[in-house]
Amino acid sequence: MGCEEKINILLVDDRPENLLAIEAIIEKDEYNLVKASSGEEALKYLFNDKFALILLDVQMPGMDGFTTAKFIKAREKTKNIPILFITANSMESEHIFMGYSVGAIDYILKPVDPLILKTKVEGFVDIYKMECKLVQQADLLTAKTLKLEKANKELSETTAKLRLSEALSNVISETSKDSMIVLDKDGVILSVNPSCENELQYPDKELIGKNIRILFTNTESKLYLKNIFRTALNYGSIQGYEGHKELYITRKDGTSFLAEIQFGWKFIQEETIIACTIRDITEQKNNEALIKHMAYHDFLTDLPNRRSFNETLIDHLKKAREANQPVAIMFLNMDRFKYINDSLGHTIGDLILQETSDRLRRTVSDQDFLARVGGDEFNIILPKTNRENALEVADRILDVLQKPFLLDEYELYISTSIGLSIFPYDGEYFNELVKNAGVALNQAKEHGKNKYHVFHTGMNMQSYRSFLMQNDLWKAIERDELELVHQPRVDVVTGKVECAEALLRWNHPSWGAVSPAEFIPLAEQTGQIVEIGDWVFRTACQQLKHWEENGYNSIRLSINFSAQQFMQKDLPSRLKRSIMETNVSANRLEIELTESALVKNEEFIINTLREIKEMGITISIDDFGTGYSSLQYLSRLPINILKIDKSFVHGITDETNENRLITSTIISLAKSLNLSVVAEGVETKEQLEFLSLHHCDEVQGYLFSPPVKQEPFEKMFLQEKDMVFDVKVQHENRIMNQERFENPIPFALEKLKKKHSISTRELEVFDLLLDGLGNKEISQKLFISEHTVKNHVTRIFQKLNVTDRAQAMAMVYQYCVNKSNSVIGI
């Protein structure tokens, strides 16, 4: 570059704030500061541009400063660029010596002294400017020489020959490492430099007089040589043609090497002089390949890394769309690996990872793509693979990795969890498939580890139903499918109902009434619990206002809050907004929190409870006794009521049951803290007598009433009409129907068996398939071979006219829905 252009300085540091700080110190109008966040990125810039100086951080993730410096000094183009290492004060002397050994010119210690850094940078820039000026002067001298040659063109023939000889000697540099050859217009070699013998294995005399074609024997090389001479012959120049190209050159012994070829044409004394430069770039290409390999492979196992996996998956998905073929991706995570790593050390851990990599390589096919993407995480791409075949691969992997690892004196057993997702069934795009495979992996771990799990496609019917419900739950509020039912709490002394618990129900259009125990965890997983909780609280406020307008002013409503909902920072303000919008009295509201929701983030919990209580809302602790809160912590909480969990109420009439002592102790504890006590799950008069004897304040349970809908609740308790018995009978009938039809799968299977002529043995296989068992587990259950199981599954799919488990499950699901609809009268 010319000295009049901006001067390039390369800054390399993985921390953006460090780059900005250095830029601020040395920034000048004449500088062009190029920033790189890694060694790999720095090398890319060095391939393309010329730099006066490199400021290089030593400690970087991935390729550190020392390794980067080695690559810079290894390249001919960059080896002379000064490197100024920037490092921390804690660098030991041997590390500093290592920096100098790999090519550092100097060190700057962190924290950086701005004056020192600026002075040193300016010093190196001054040296660079001097070099530029020397180059310009050399170019100017060359130009003046050419002018002199032109002015002396008409000298004698002897002088002209001397001039020609001088031009030839200038073309061929005796000191160049590149092979430099001078040719005539026909390609005959006139002169060579000494490097030709080293690179091409031809002595000088052996090449002179021969045509340069003997070096260009490769098909592509022959064609290039032919075209470039044809261009020169036709146009008198190669301008506009590729005068610079990478081609294979053949040595005397017949071996070839990749070379950078450059041709130049000159006319001297009416003679055509052709110069050809041949530079061996084998080492350069090897270095580039090494850098690329390091960027796309894991250093420990030499497997492709996450970057390589991502790019390969995108490519496979593109091909799969064009060919309308499935692609399976598999996420693997080793169970208990962290425990082994922590207890036996990273050396043993590394050996396990290497052995695992080898086993996986031998298990997958050549067309599959295996990558290590993290510590003990491996990903596999299975192109042209459907769900059934992917499950077979998962079975093989589990078997292979269950075998003991024999390392040094240890015999170790490590199981593996696997998550799968299949294109296009579990997602049509990269992000969706990867996310779903990760979800499936987590589910596999939650189900006991050493298992595989396929995203939502029904490793069993329950997970398939959960997936569909998760989607439907987003629309439940909009479609008015949620409702509140009420279960009264009875004062043990007066028998009056002064409070009722508002319980949430979901009337699903296909499955009927869905238990909160099933859909509340789904709402918590998806984050919908906050919106649903707001709906419940607002609806309870509207209910209270309705009762107030109709003259029912005595009752209080209790509302359950989940831990996730309670941790919202703006919860008190949102509750206050609902109360103000409905114009209901806050003292007619009660909030129930489980004990387990209170054990984290104590200060936040206490402050939030205090704000809510100051609004006039009653606060109760639900399911007390099942959590782990201490008495000291409990005494600090601004609460009003303890609710004894129904699991403790059961058995209190048995004098040998420890629940008697637990229940009486909880009541005594509450009284000592000046708290009221409510017992849940009271179903018998004997339980009521025990609770009354120990001074429990309120009871709640089927002995008095199940949860009932708004209208019957108003008739029973608000209008003081005794309809408990009739409602209880209705409830028992509903429970009987629910128990009778809560598992419609056998009904669906029987219908499918008759309609599609499925044999009894096939039905047994199908039933286990719906339970989430793989082929191997089914073979063990039914005492038949895996091959036989596979044949049964194939025939079942053929009879049902489906291609995989997901479609078969959807068919069973539809039969279940039809049956549920018939039961609830849809």
mmCIF file of C-alpha atoms in Angstrom, residues 461 464-465 468 472 508-512 744-745 747-748 810-824 826:
data_model
loop_
_atom_site.group_PDB
_atom_site.id
_atom_site.type_symbol
_atom_site.label_atom_id
_atom_site.label_comp_id
_atom_site.label_asym_id
_atom_site.label_seq_id
_atom_site.Cartn_x
_atom_site.Cartn_y
_atom_site.Cartn_z
ATOM 1 C CA MET A 461 -50.439 -41.721 24.560
ATOM 2 C CA TYR A 464 -49.271 -37.166 22.908
ATOM 3 C CA ARG A 465 -52.351 -35.963 24.766
ATOM 4 C CA LEU A 468 -52.211 -31.457 22.100
ATOM 5 C CA ASP A 472 -55.275 -26.062 23.217
ATOM 6 C CA HIS A 508 -61.907 -29.309 27.111
ATOM 7 C CA PRO A 509 -64.006 -29.577 23.917
ATOM 8 C CA SER A 510 -62.700 -33.108 23.198
ATOM 9 C CA TRP A 511 -61.697 -34.622 26.567
ATOM 10 C CA GLY A 512 -64.350 -33.045 28.777
ATOM 11 C CA PRO A 744 -60.725 -44.939 26.597
ATOM 12 C CA ILE A 745 -57.646 -46.502 24.935
ATOM 13 C CA PHE A 747 -62.128 -49.133 23.708
ATOM 14 C CA ALA A 748 -60.297 -47.432 20.826
ATOM 15 C CA ALA A 810 -53.345 -39.751 16.116
ATOM 16 C CA MET A 811 -55.815 -42.388 14.887
ATOM 17 C CA VAL A 812 -56.131 -43.905 18.390
ATOM 18 C CA TYR A 813 -56.484 -40.408 19.832
ATOM 19 C CA GLN A 814 -59.370 -39.643 17.483
ATOM 20 C CA TYR A 815 -61.194 -42.796 18.595
ATOM 21 C CA CYS A 816 -60.603 -41.770 22.230
ATOM 22 C CA VAL A 817 -62.005 -38.309 21.518
ATOM 23 C CA ASN A 818 -65.065 -39.789 19.846
ATOM 24 C CA LYS A 819 -65.673 -41.995 22.867
ATOM 25 C CA SER A 820 -65.210 -39.136 25.328
ATOM 26 C CA ASN A 821 -67.618 -37.023 23.304
ATOM 27 C CA SER A 822 -70.232 -39.754 23.393
ATOM 28 C CA VAL A 823 -69.847 -40.023 27.171
ATOM 29 C CA ILE A 824 -70.294 -36.303 27.816
ATOM 30 C CA ILE A 826 -71.365 -34.117 22.484
#
